[in-house]
Amino acid sequence: MRLRPLLFLLILFLARPLEARIYLDVYAIGFRRVVVAAPPFRGPQERFGTDFAELLNKDLELTGFFVTTPFSLMDRRMLEEPEEKEHIRFEDWSSLGIELLSKARFREEGQDVIVEAFLYDVTEGSLIFAKRYRTKKDLWRSIVHRLSDDIVLAVTGERGITNLKILFVAEEGSSKEVYLSDIDGYMIKKLTSFGSITLSPCLSPDGSLLAYTSYKKGRPGLYVMDLRKRSDVYEDTTEGIKVPHLFLSNRTLVYSGAVGRSSGIFTLDLERRITTRLVGGDGIYTSASFTRDGKKMVFVSDMHGSPQVFLKNLENGEIRRITFSGSYNTSPAISPKGGLIAFVSKLEGNLEICLTDEDGKYMKVLTDGGMNDSPQFSPCGRYVIYSGRKAGASKIHLSLANGEMRRVLKLTGRGESQPRFFIGKED
Amino acid sequence: MRRSLLFLFLLLVIQVACAPKTVKMVERAPHPTEAVSKEEEVAGPEGEEGKEGAQEAQGIKEEEVREEEVKIAAKGKVAAPETPSGSPLKDIHFDFDSYTIRAEDLRVLSEIGAWLREKKTIRLLIEGHCDERGTVEYNLILGQKRADAVRAYLVSLGVEGERLRTVSYGKERPIDPRHTEDAWAKNRRAHFEIER
């Protein structure tokens, strides 16, 4: 187990191996959501215990996998029973239709807060896990996010998304700046303050480098900023446009660029300052996205006339066209696990987020009108995040990859675009 | 040379004439002074142009227009970014998702090309813009392609490539912020700025 400086996660005991049972197959089409109850945490201050539980319920709802239970449905005895299995009256919970019960208590030790959480299968009357979490009091939200992710892991076999951060661009007057936020809109950090147009941000896996395109010096440049030093460590303001897409590692950036007849998608080794072209020509090549193993890349190109999505197998160099219907299919993203590809398609004058597979056979439209852009998959591949606008300001939306549970994330409220998930370090 | 001295003298007169107004404006907005000093800079190359001759009549006309411009600037309005009068510079437009120059714009570009061949000291910035109905990244590249297409055409007309710089603004700088066909058509453009 990994020990983090501030957040200690202690597994007291595991009722059974996590892999043994998947309660919810979230890849199934039209899966049924699990009814969960997460009553207020018991502890020295009642108010704090309610805050904990309210956030946990919000987190669980955000996942799209659960139906939560209002506190008002729980009677005094249910709220006051201790967390250990022998005290739980499962028939009471079961009578409310509850399938999963998260019981927790908290206490304070100096500057720290400690949470002990127990997750029960109500139907079987069995313990799924019991865990202890500890962190600084003012970081209590991270404990809840962690617990929520652990519940998702126990139920679906994969960790949830509530501990992820969202990197995005937001308008500020006529400027656009880069922000990083918790997925629930808390802890919003402004990463750039150039008073200019700054676009297409992406973070290195360790979170130390931010690549972006900015007009801060007049002509657009590709920059890489060291966020610890708050200074650029790479700058390319030569003529033409360059747009960063992702970091393959902490030193390798993928970007697309065009000037004159030379256009393409490149890798840039930031240490050796070497650029390698992955694909290119005299047309448009941009919006590169990779599977986690780095073996497959999707991108958009107008090499056949109109913008279409292509998949390049980087092992054998083969390039395959994925989209064939319509004349405007752009901004692709491939699931980190491969399989699914999200992209933007112009349909009846709208820009819709669509899903397809690597053969381009499966096709699903996720959105219903408006101007949608920049889809990206979550690291687990179960969610798609994108920007969308019907009227008013563009907002960041989150959806399950099957198109269910679409909702707007509450972030800055000012014209938001180009969202990306970031697996935040716990700090 | 004598002609260019006369030219500078005339400009000086214009400035002196406008000076009091300008000073008065400075307290409220610094822009008018800036506009006036820009006029000074433009005077340099324009003075040299005089050497080529056959420009006298046009030269005088230009000064008149400049005086007008300076007055407008002194009134606190935004002066047009010093496009010399008689310049054929105007936006050209593109079809949706296209960076092919339209037939009707070839004539505009021919005029611009001829003008640039004549005015050897002028350097142009070609801005490529897109409408909002496309994705951010694709439009950034598309804007560059539009600017590059215009640049390539001007080079094919004999304009030195070093005098033409390109920049893409993608869909970030619409000239018309409305969400209508009309606005989109206006926003899909290549725009020219004279560089100093």
Coordinates of C-alpha atoms in Angstrom, one line a residue:
Chain A
M1 CA 0.0 0.0 0.0
R2 CA 1.1 3.5 -0.8
L3 CA 1.4 5.9 2.1
R4 CA 0.6 9.5 1.2
P5 CA 2.0 12.4 3.2
L6 CA -1.4 13.7 4.3
L7 CA -4.0 11.1 3.6
F8 CA -3.5 7.8 5.2
L9 CA -5.7 5.1 4.0
L10 CA -5.9 2.1 6.3
I11 CA -7.8 -1.0 5.3
L12 CA -9.0 -2.6 8.5
F13 CA -10.2 -5.7 6.9
L14 CA -11.8 -6.8 3.7
A15 CA -14.9 -8.9 3.8
R16 CA -14.0 -10.6 0.5
P17 CA -11.6 -9.9 -2.4
L18 CA -12.9 -7.0 -4.4
E19 CA -12.8 -8.9 -7.7
A20 CA -15.0 -11.6 -6.4
R21 CA -18.2 -9.9 -7.2
I22 CA -19.3 -7.1 -9.5
Y23 CA -22.6 -5.7 -8.3
L24 CA -23.1 -3.5 -11.2
D25 CA -22.0 -4.1 -14.8
V26 CA -21.8 -0.5 -15.9
Y27 CA -20.9 -1.4 -19.4
A28 CA -24.3 -3.2 -19.8
I29 CA -26.7 -1.2 -21.9
G30 CA -29.4 0.2 -19.6
F31 CA -28.0 -1.1 -16.3
R32 CA -30.1 -0.7 -13.2
R33 CA -28.8 1.8 -10.6
V34 CA -28.1 0.6 -7.1
V35 CA -30.1 2.1 -4.2
V36 CA -27.7 3.3 -1.6
A37 CA -28.1 4.9 1.8
A38 CA -25.4 7.1 3.3
P39 CA -26.8 8.5 6.6
P40 CA -25.0 11.4 8.5
F41 CA -21.6 10.3 9.9
R42 CA -21.7 10.0 13.7
G43 CA -19.2 12.2 15.6
P44 CA -18.6 15.0 18.0
Q45 CA -20.3 17.7 15.9
E46 CA -23.6 16.7 14.3
R47 CA -23.3 19.5 11.7
F48 CA -20.0 18.2 10.4
G49 CA -21.4 14.7 10.2
T50 CA -24.2 15.9 8.0
D51 CA -21.8 17.8 5.8
F52 CA -19.8 14.6 5.3
A53 CA -22.8 12.6 4.4
E54 CA -24.3 15.2 2.1
L55 CA -21.1 15.4 0.2
L56 CA -20.9 11.6 0.0
N57 CA -24.4 11.4 -1.4
K58 CA -23.6 14.1 -4.0
D59 CA -20.5 12.2 -5.0
L60 CA -22.4 9.0 -5.3
E61 CA -25.1 10.7 -7.4
L62 CA -22.5 12.2 -9.6
T63 CA -21.2 8.8 -10.5
G64 CA -24.5 8.0 -12.2
F65 CA -24.5 4.4 -10.7
F66 CA -26.6 5.1 -7.6
V67 CA -29.9 6.2 -6.4
T68 CA -29.4 7.9 -3.0
T69 CA -31.7 7.9 -0.1
P70 CA -32.9 11.2 1.6
F71 CA -32.1 11.4 5.4
S72 CA -35.7 12.1 6.0
L73 CA -36.6 8.6 5.2
M74 CA -34.4 7.3 8.0
D75 CA -35.8 7.1 11.5
R76 CA -33.9 7.9 14.7
R77 CA -33.0 4.3 15.4
M78 CA -31.4 3.9 11.9
L79 CA -29.5 7.1 12.3
E80 CA -28.2 6.3 15.7
E81 CA -27.2 2.7 15.4
P82 CA -23.5 2.1 15.7
E83 CA -21.5 1.3 12.6
E84 CA -20.4 -2.3 13.4
K85 CA -22.3 -5.1 11.7
E86 CA -23.8 -6.5 14.9
H87 CA -25.7 -3.2 15.5
I88 CA -27.1 -2.9 12.1
R89 CA -30.8 -3.9 11.7
F90 CA -30.6 -4.8 8.0
E91 CA -34.4 -5.5 7.8
D92 CA -35.1 -1.8 8.6
W93 CA -32.9 -0.6 5.7
S94 CA -34.1 -3.4 3.4
S95 CA -37.7 -2.3 4.0
L96 CA -36.9 1.0 2.4
G97 CA -35.6 -0.8 -0.7
I98 CA -32.0 0.0 0.2
E99 CA -29.5 -2.4 -1.3
L100 CA -26.2 -0.8 -0.1
L101 CA -25.5 0.9 3.2
S102 CA -22.6 3.2 3.9
K103 CA -22.2 3.8 7.7
A104 CA -19.5 6.0 9.0
R105 CA -18.2 7.8 12.1
F106 CA -15.6 10.5 12.5
R107 CA -13.4 11.9 15.3
E108 CA -10.8 14.6 15.5
E109 CA -7.2 14.3 16.6
G110 CA -5.4 17.7 16.7
Q111 CA -5.5 19.1 13.2
D112 CA -6.6 15.8 11.7
V113 CA -9.9 14.3 11.1
I114 CA -10.4 10.5 11.0
V115 CA -13.2 8.7 9.3
E116 CA -14.1 5.1 9.7
A117 CA -16.5 3.8 7.1
F118 CA -18.3 0.5 6.7
L119 CA -20.0 -0.5 3.5
Y120 CA -22.7 -3.2 3.8
D121 CA -24.6 -5.3 1.3
V122 CA -28.1 -4.9 2.9
T123 CA -29.7 -7.8 1.0
E124 CA -27.2 -10.3 2.3
G125 CA -26.6 -8.5 5.6
S126 CA -22.8 -8.7 4.9
L127 CA -19.9 -6.3 5.2
I128 CA -18.3 -5.3 1.9
F129 CA -15.5 -3.2 3.4
A130 CA -14.4 -1.2 6.4
K131 CA -11.8 1.5 6.0
R132 CA -10.2 4.2 8.0
Y133 CA -9.3 7.6 6.4
R134 CA -7.3 10.4 7.9
T135 CA -6.4 13.8 6.7
K136 CA -6.1 17.5 7.8
K137 CA -9.5 18.9 8.8
D138 CA -9.6 21.4 6.0
L139 CA -9.1 18.7 3.5
W140 CA -12.1 16.7 4.7
R141 CA -13.7 16.7 1.3
S142 CA -10.9 14.6 -0.1
I143 CA -11.8 11.9 2.4
V144 CA -15.4 11.8 1.2
H145 CA -14.3 11.7 -2.5
R146 CA -11.9 8.9 -1.6
L147 CA -14.7 7.0 0.2
S148 CA -17.0 7.5 -2.7
D149 CA -14.4 6.2 -5.1
D150 CA -13.9 3.2 -2.9
I151 CA -17.6 2.5 -2.9
V152 CA -17.7 2.7 -6.7
L153 CA -14.6 0.4 -6.8
A154 CA -16.4 -2.1 -4.5
V155 CA -19.6 -2.1 -6.5
T156 CA -18.3 -1.8 -10.1
G157 CA -14.8 -3.2 -9.9
E158 CA -13.3 0.1 -10.9
R159 CA -12.5 3.3 -9.0
G160 CA -14.8 6.3 -9.4
I161 CA -14.2 9.8 -10.7
T162 CA -14.9 12.0 -7.7
N163 CA -11.3 12.4 -6.8
L164 CA -10.4 13.5 -10.4
K165 CA -9.8 17.1 -11.3
I166 CA -11.0 19.0 -14.3
L167 CA -8.7 21.2 -16.4
F168 CA -10.5 23.7 -18.5
V169 CA -10.6 27.1 -20.2
A170 CA -13.0 29.8 -19.0
E171 CA -13.7 33.3 -20.3
E172 CA -12.8 36.4 -18.4
G173 CA -14.1 39.4 -20.3
S174 CA -12.4 39.1 -23.6
S175 CA -9.7 36.8 -22.2
K176 CA -9.6 33.1 -21.8
E177 CA -7.6 31.6 -18.9
V178 CA -6.9 28.1 -17.7
Y179 CA -8.4 26.6 -14.5
L180 CA -8.1 23.4 -12.5
S181 CA -11.0 22.4 -10.3
D182 CA -12.3 19.4 -8.3
I183 CA -15.0 17.7 -10.3
D184 CA -17.6 19.1 -7.9
G185 CA -16.5 22.7 -8.5
Y186 CA -14.6 23.1 -5.3
M187 CA -11.0 24.1 -5.0
I188 CA -11.0 26.0 -8.3
K189 CA -7.4 27.2 -9.1
K190 CA -6.6 29.7 -11.8
L191 CA -3.4 28.4 -13.5
T192 CA -2.9 31.3 -16.0
S193 CA -3.4 35.1 -15.7
F194 CA -2.2 36.4 -19.0
G195 CA -5.1 38.7 -19.8
S196 CA -5.1 37.1 -23.3
I197 CA -6.5 34.2 -25.2
T198 CA -5.1 31.0 -23.8
L199 CA -6.3 27.7 -25.1
S200 CA -6.0 23.9 -25.3
P201 CA -4.4 23.2 -21.9
C202 CA -3.0 19.8 -20.9
L203 CA -1.1 18.7 -17.8
S204 CA 1.8 16.3 -17.6
P205 CA 1.0 13.1 -15.7
D206 CA 2.8 14.3 -12.5
G207 CA 0.9 17.6 -12.7
S208 CA 4.0 19.7 -12.8
L209 CA 3.9 20.9 -16.4
L210 CA 1.1 22.8 -18.2
A211 CA 1.2 23.0 -22.0
Y212 CA -1.0 25.6 -23.7
T213 CA -1.4 27.8 -26.7
S214 CA -1.5 31.5 -25.9
Y215 CA -1.7 34.8 -27.7
K216 CA -0.1 36.5 -24.7
K217 CA 2.8 37.8 -26.9
G218 CA 0.6 38.7 -29.8
R219 CA 1.2 35.9 -32.2
P220 CA 0.1 32.5 -30.9
G221 CA 2.7 30.4 -29.3
L222 CA 3.0 26.9 -27.8
Y223 CA 4.2 27.1 -24.3
V224 CA 5.0 24.7 -21.5
M225 CA 4.9 26.1 -18.0
D226 CA 6.5 24.6 -14.9
L227 CA 3.6 25.1 -12.4
R228 CA 5.9 25.0 -9.4
K229 CA 8.1 27.8 -10.7
R230 CA 5.3 29.5 -12.4
S231 CA 7.5 30.1 -15.4
D232 CA 7.6 28.8 -19.0
V233 CA 10.3 26.1 -19.6
Y234 CA 9.4 25.8 -23.3
E235 CA 8.3 28.4 -25.8
D236 CA 7.7 28.2 -29.6
T237 CA 6.4 31.4 -31.1
T238 CA 7.6 30.7 -34.6
E239 CA 5.1 31.4 -37.4
G240 CA 2.1 29.2 -37.6
I241 CA -0.3 27.6 -35.1
K242 CA 0.6 24.9 -32.6
V243 CA -1.9 23.2 -30.4
P244 CA -0.9 20.9 -27.5
H245 CA -3.1 17.7 -27.0
L246 CA -1.6 15.6 -24.3
F247 CA 1.6 14.4 -22.5
L248 CA 2.6 10.9 -23.3
S249 CA 5.0 11.1 -20.3
N250 CA 6.3 13.8 -18.1
R251 CA 8.7 14.9 -20.9
T252 CA 6.9 14.0 -24.1
L253 CA 4.2 16.3 -25.4
V254 CA 2.0 15.6 -28.4
Y255 CA 0.9 18.7 -30.3
S256 CA -0.5 19.5 -33.8
G257 CA 0.7 22.4 -35.9
A258 CA 0.4 24.0 -39.2
V259 CA 2.3 26.6 -41.2
G260 CA 2.4 26.8 -45.0
R261 CA 2.1 23.4 -46.5
S262 CA 3.5 21.6 -43.6
S263 CA 0.9 20.4 -41.1
G264 CA 0.8 17.5 -38.8
I265 CA 0.8 15.9 -35.4
F266 CA 4.1 15.7 -33.6
T267 CA 5.7 14.5 -30.4
L268 CA 8.1 16.9 -28.7
D269 CA 10.8 15.6 -26.3
L270 CA 11.1 18.5 -23.9
E271 CA 14.5 17.4 -22.6
R272 CA 16.2 16.8 -25.9
R273 CA 14.1 19.3 -27.7
I274 CA 13.5 16.9 -30.6
T275 CA 10.3 16.9 -32.6
T276 CA 9.0 13.8 -34.4
R277 CA 6.1 13.8 -36.9
L278 CA 3.5 11.1 -36.2
V279 CA 1.3 11.9 -39.1
G280 CA 1.0 14.9 -41.5
G281 CA 0.7 16.3 -44.9
D282 CA -0.5 19.5 -46.5
G283 CA -4.0 19.4 -45.1
I284 CA -5.3 19.7 -41.6
Y285 CA -4.2 17.2 -38.9
T286 CA -5.2 17.9 -35.3
S287 CA -7.0 16.7 -32.1
A288 CA -4.8 13.7 -31.3
S289 CA -5.9 11.3 -28.6
F290 CA -4.1 8.2 -27.4
T291 CA -5.0 4.9 -25.7
R292 CA -3.2 4.5 -22.4
D293 CA -0.8 2.0 -23.8
G294 CA 0.2 4.5 -26.4
K295 CA -0.4 2.0 -29.2
K296 CA -3.4 3.7 -30.9
M297 CA -4.0 7.3 -31.8
V298 CA -7.1 8.9 -33.2
F299 CA -7.0 12.3 -34.9
V300 CA -9.0 14.4 -37.3
S301 CA -7.8 15.2 -40.9
D302 CA -9.3 16.6 -44.1
M303 CA -6.9 14.4 -46.1
H304 CA -10.0 13.1 -48.0
G305 CA -11.6 16.5 -48.4
S306 CA -13.9 17.0 -45.4
P307 CA -12.8 16.6 -41.7
Q308 CA -13.1 13.0 -40.7
V309 CA -11.8 10.9 -37.8
F310 CA -8.9 8.5 -38.4
L311 CA -7.2 5.9 -36.2
K312 CA -3.5 5.2 -36.5
N313 CA -2.0 2.0 -35.2
L314 CA 1.4 3.2 -34.0
E315 CA 2.8 -0.3 -33.9
N316 CA 2.4 -1.1 -37.6
G317 CA 1.8 2.5 -38.9
E318 CA -1.6 1.6 -40.4
I319 CA -4.1 4.5 -40.7
R320 CA -7.8 3.7 -40.9
R321 CA -10.7 6.1 -41.5
I322 CA -13.3 5.7 -38.8
T323 CA -16.1 8.1 -39.7
F324 CA -17.9 8.0 -43.1
S325 CA -21.3 9.6 -42.5
G326 CA -21.6 13.3 -42.8
S327 CA -19.0 15.9 -43.9
Y328 CA -17.9 17.3 -40.6
N329 CA -16.6 14.9 -38.0
T330 CA -13.9 16.4 -35.7
S331 CA -12.3 16.6 -32.3
P332 CA -12.0 12.8 -31.6
A333 CA -11.0 11.2 -28.3
I334 CA -10.3 7.6 -27.8
S335 CA -11.1 5.8 -24.5
P336 CA -7.8 5.2 -22.6
K337 CA -8.7 1.5 -22.8
G338 CA -9.5 1.6 -26.5
G339 CA -12.7 0.5 -28.0
L340 CA -14.8 3.6 -27.9
I341 CA -14.2 6.8 -29.7
A342 CA -16.1 10.1 -29.0
F343 CA -16.1 12.9 -31.5
V344 CA -18.0 15.9 -32.7
S345 CA -20.3 15.6 -35.7
K346 CA -22.2 18.3 -37.5
L347 CA -25.8 17.0 -37.6
E348 CA -28.7 19.2 -38.8
G349 CA -26.7 22.4 -38.1
N350 CA -25.8 21.3 -34.6
L351 CA -22.5 20.1 -33.3
E352 CA -23.2 16.9 -31.5
I353 CA -21.1 14.6 -29.3
C354 CA -21.1 11.1 -30.9
L355 CA -19.7 7.8 -30.0
T356 CA -18.4 5.1 -32.2
D357 CA -16.2 2.1 -32.0
E358 CA -12.8 1.4 -33.6
D359 CA -14.5 -0.1 -36.6
G360 CA -16.8 2.9 -37.0
K361 CA -19.8 0.6 -36.9
Y362 CA -21.5 1.4 -33.6
M363 CA -22.9 4.9 -33.5
K364 CA -24.6 6.8 -30.8
V365 CA -25.4 10.5 -30.4
L366 CA -24.9 11.6 -26.8
T367 CA -26.2 15.2 -27.0
D368 CA -29.4 16.7 -28.3
G369 CA -28.6 19.9 -30.2
G370 CA -26.5 23.0 -29.6
M371 CA -22.8 23.5 -30.0
N372 CA -20.8 20.8 -28.3
D373 CA -17.1 20.4 -28.4
S374 CA -13.9 18.8 -27.1
P375 CA -15.1 15.4 -25.7
Q376 CA -12.7 13.5 -23.5
F377 CA -13.0 10.1 -21.8
S378 CA -12.3 9.7 -18.1
P379 CA -9.3 7.5 -17.2
C380 CA -11.6 4.6 -16.5
G381 CA -13.3 5.1 -19.9
R382 CA -16.8 5.1 -18.4
Y383 CA -17.5 8.8 -18.6
V384 CA -17.3 11.5 -21.3
I385 CA -16.7 15.1 -20.5
Y386 CA -17.3 17.9 -23.0
S387 CA -18.3 21.5 -23.4
G388 CA -21.7 22.4 -24.6
R389 CA -23.9 25.4 -25.3
K390 CA -27.4 25.8 -26.4
A391 CA -28.1 29.4 -25.4
G392 CA -26.0 31.5 -23.1
A393 CA -22.5 30.5 -21.9
S394 CA -20.8 27.3 -22.8
K395 CA -20.6 24.9 -19.8
I396 CA -18.8 21.7 -19.0
H397 CA -21.0 18.6 -19.2
L398 CA -20.4 15.1 -17.8
S399 CA -22.1 12.0 -19.1
L400 CA -21.8 8.3 -18.8
A401 CA -20.3 6.9 -22.0
N402 CA -23.6 5.2 -22.7
G403 CA -25.2 8.6 -22.9
E404 CA -27.1 8.3 -19.6
M405 CA -26.8 10.6 -16.6
R406 CA -25.9 13.8 -18.5
R407 CA -25.4 16.8 -16.3
V408 CA -23.7 20.1 -16.1
L409 CA -20.7 20.6 -13.8
K410 CA -20.9 23.7 -11.6
L411 CA -17.5 25.4 -12.1
T412 CA -16.9 29.1 -12.9
G413 CA -20.2 29.8 -14.7
R414 CA -18.3 31.8 -17.3
G415 CA -18.0 30.4 -20.9
E416 CA -16.1 27.2 -20.2
S417 CA -14.5 25.0 -22.9
Q418 CA -11.9 22.4 -23.6
P419 CA -12.3 20.2 -20.4
R420 CA -9.9 17.4 -19.6
F421 CA -9.7 15.0 -16.7
F422 CA -6.7 15.1 -14.6
I423 CA -5.8 12.4 -12.1
G424 CA -5.0 14.8 -9.3
K425 CA -2.3 14.1 -6.8
E426 CA -3.6 14.2 -3.3
D427 CA -2.4 17.4 -1.6
Chain B
M1 CA 14.0 64.4 -51.7
R2 CA 12.6 67.9 -51.9
R3 CA 9.1 66.4 -52.2
S4 CA 9.5 64.2 -49.1
L5 CA 10.7 67.2 -47.1
L6 CA 7.6 69.1 -48.3
F7 CA 5.6 66.1 -47.2
L8 CA 7.1 66.0 -43.7
F9 CA 6.5 69.7 -43.4
L10 CA 2.9 69.3 -44.3
L11 CA 2.5 66.6 -41.7
L12 CA 4.1 68.8 -39.1
V13 CA 1.6 71.5 -39.9
I14 CA -1.2 69.0 -39.5
Q15 CA 0.2 67.9 -36.2
V16 CA 0.7 71.4 -34.9
A17 CA -2.8 72.2 -36.0
C18 CA -4.2 69.3 -34.1
A19 CA -1.9 69.5 -31.1
P20 CA -4.0 71.6 -28.7
K21 CA -7.0 69.3 -29.2
T22 CA -4.9 66.3 -28.7
V23 CA -3.4 67.6 -25.5
K24 CA -6.9 68.3 -24.2
M25 CA -7.9 64.7 -25.0
V26 CA -4.9 63.1 -23.4
E27 CA -6.3 63.4 -19.9
R28 CA -9.4 61.4 -20.8
A29 CA -8.0 58.9 -23.2
P30 CA -4.4 58.2 -24.2
H31 CA -5.5 56.8 -27.6
P32 CA -5.5 59.9 -29.7
T33 CA -1.9 60.7 -29.0
E34 CA -1.0 57.2 -29.9
A35 CA -2.8 57.6 -33.2
V36 CA -1.0 60.8 -34.0
S37 CA 2.4 59.3 -33.3
K38 CA 1.6 56.4 -35.6
E39 CA 0.9 58.9 -38.3
E40 CA 4.5 60.1 -37.9
E41 CA 5.8 56.6 -38.4
V42 CA 3.8 56.1 -41.5
A43 CA 5.2 59.3 -42.9
G44 CA 8.7 57.7 -43.2
P45 CA 8.1 55.1 -45.8
E46 CA 5.5 57.2 -47.5
G47 CA 8.0 59.9 -47.9
E48 CA 10.4 57.6 -49.7
E49 CA 7.6 56.4 -51.9
G50 CA 7.6 59.9 -53.4
K51 CA 10.9 59.1 -55.1
E52 CA 9.2 56.8 -57.5
G53 CA 7.4 59.8 -58.9
A54 CA 3.9 59.9 -60.5
Q55 CA 2.5 59.9 -57.0
E56 CA 2.2 63.6 -56.4
A57 CA -1.6 63.9 -56.9
Q58 CA -2.3 60.8 -54.9
G59 CA 0.2 62.0 -52.2
I60 CA -1.8 65.2 -51.6
K61 CA -5.0 63.3 -51.5
E62 CA -3.5 61.0 -48.9
E63 CA -2.5 63.9 -46.7
E64 CA -6.0 65.3 -46.7
V65 CA -7.4 62.0 -45.7
R66 CA -4.8 61.8 -43.0
E67 CA -5.7 65.1 -41.6
E68 CA -9.3 63.9 -41.4
E69 CA -8.2 60.8 -39.6
V70 CA -6.2 62.7 -37.1
K71 CA -9.2 64.9 -36.4
I72 CA -11.3 61.9 -35.8
A73 CA -8.7 60.5 -33.5
A74 CA -8.6 63.8 -31.7
K75 CA -12.3 63.6 -31.1
G76 CA -11.6 60.4 -29.2
K77 CA -13.0 58.0 -31.7
V78 CA -11.0 54.9 -32.5
A79 CA -8.9 55.6 -35.6
A80 CA -8.9 52.9 -38.2
P81 CA -5.6 51.1 -37.7
E82 CA -3.7 53.2 -40.2
T83 CA -4.7 51.6 -43.5
P84 CA -3.2 54.1 -46.0
S85 CA -5.9 55.5 -48.1
G86 CA -6.1 54.0 -51.6
S87 CA -5.0 50.7 -50.2
P88 CA -7.0 47.8 -51.6
L89 CA -6.9 46.0 -48.2
K90 CA -10.2 44.4 -47.3
D91 CA -11.3 41.2 -45.8
I92 CA -11.9 38.2 -48.1
H93 CA -14.3 35.5 -47.1
F94 CA -14.5 31.7 -47.2
D95 CA -17.2 29.0 -47.4
F96 CA -17.9 26.9 -44.4
D97 CA -15.0 24.6 -43.5
S98 CA -13.1 25.8 -46.6
Y99 CA -9.7 27.4 -47.1
T100 CA -10.1 27.7 -50.9
I101 CA -10.1 31.3 -52.1
R102 CA -13.4 32.2 -53.8
A103 CA -13.3 33.3 -57.4
E104 CA -14.7 36.7 -56.6
D105 CA -11.9 37.3 -54.1
L106 CA -9.2 36.6 -56.6
R107 CA -9.6 40.1 -58.0
V108 CA -9.3 41.6 -54.5
L109 CA -6.1 39.7 -53.9
S110 CA -4.8 40.7 -57.4
E111 CA -5.3 44.3 -56.4
I112 CA -3.6 43.8 -53.1
G113 CA -0.7 41.9 -54.9
A114 CA -0.2 44.8 -57.3
W115 CA -0.3 47.3 -54.5
L116 CA 2.2 45.4 -52.5
R117 CA 4.5 45.0 -55.5
E118 CA 4.4 48.8 -55.8
K119 CA 4.8 49.6 -52.1
K120 CA 7.9 47.6 -51.4
T121 CA 8.2 48.7 -47.8
I122 CA 4.8 47.5 -46.6
R123 CA 4.7 44.3 -44.7
L124 CA 1.4 42.6 -44.1
L125 CA 0.0 40.4 -41.4
I126 CA -2.6 38.0 -42.7
E127 CA -5.1 36.9 -40.1
G128 CA -7.1 33.7 -40.6
H129 CA -10.5 33.6 -38.9
C130 CA -13.3 31.1 -38.6
D131 CA -17.0 31.1 -37.6
E132 CA -18.2 29.6 -34.3
R133 CA -19.7 26.5 -35.9
G134 CA -16.6 24.3 -35.6
T135 CA -14.5 22.8 -33.0
V136 CA -11.9 24.9 -31.2
E137 CA -8.8 23.0 -32.3
Y138 CA -9.9 22.3 -35.8
N139 CA -10.7 26.0 -36.3
L140 CA -7.3 27.0 -35.0
I141 CA -5.7 25.0 -37.8
L142 CA -8.3 26.0 -40.3
G143 CA -7.6 29.7 -39.6
Q144 CA -4.0 29.1 -40.3
K145 CA -4.8 27.3 -43.5
R146 CA -6.9 30.3 -44.7
A147 CA -4.1 32.7 -43.9
D148 CA -1.6 30.4 -45.6
A149 CA -3.8 30.1 -48.7
V150 CA -4.0 33.9 -49.0
R151 CA -0.2 34.2 -48.5
A152 CA 0.5 31.6 -51.1
Y153 CA -1.6 33.3 -53.6
L154 CA 0.0 36.7 -53.0
V155 CA 3.4 35.1 -53.3
S156 CA 2.3 33.5 -56.6
L157 CA 1.6 37.1 -57.8
G158 CA 5.2 38.1 -57.1
V159 CA 5.0 39.5 -53.6
E160 CA 8.1 38.5 -51.5
G161 CA 7.1 35.9 -48.9
E162 CA 9.2 37.7 -46.2
R163 CA 6.8 40.6 -46.3
L164 CA 3.8 38.4 -45.4
R165 CA 3.3 37.0 -42.0
T166 CA 0.3 34.8 -41.1
V167 CA -1.6 34.3 -37.9
S168 CA -4.6 32.1 -37.0
Y169 CA -7.2 33.3 -34.6
G170 CA -9.5 30.2 -35.0
K171 CA -12.9 31.3 -33.9
E172 CA -11.6 33.4 -31.0
R173 CA -12.1 36.8 -32.6
P174 CA -15.4 37.0 -34.4
I175 CA -16.0 40.4 -36.1
D176 CA -19.8 39.8 -35.6
P177 CA -20.7 38.0 -32.4
R178 CA -24.2 37.1 -33.4
H179 CA -25.2 33.5 -34.1
T180 CA -26.7 34.0 -37.6
E181 CA -25.8 32.8 -41.1
D182 CA -25.0 36.4 -41.9
A183 CA -22.6 36.8 -38.9
W184 CA -20.9 33.4 -39.6
A185 CA -20.3 34.4 -43.2
K186 CA -18.6 37.6 -42.1
N187 CA -16.5 35.8 -39.5
R188 CA -15.1 33.3 -42.0
R189 CA -12.5 35.7 -43.2
A190 CA -8.9 36.6 -43.9
H191 CA -8.1 40.0 -42.5
F192 CA -5.1 42.2 -43.4
E193 CA -3.1 44.4 -41.0
I194 CA -0.1 46.5 -42.0
E195 CA 2.9 45.6 -39.9
R196 CA 5.5 48.1 -38.7

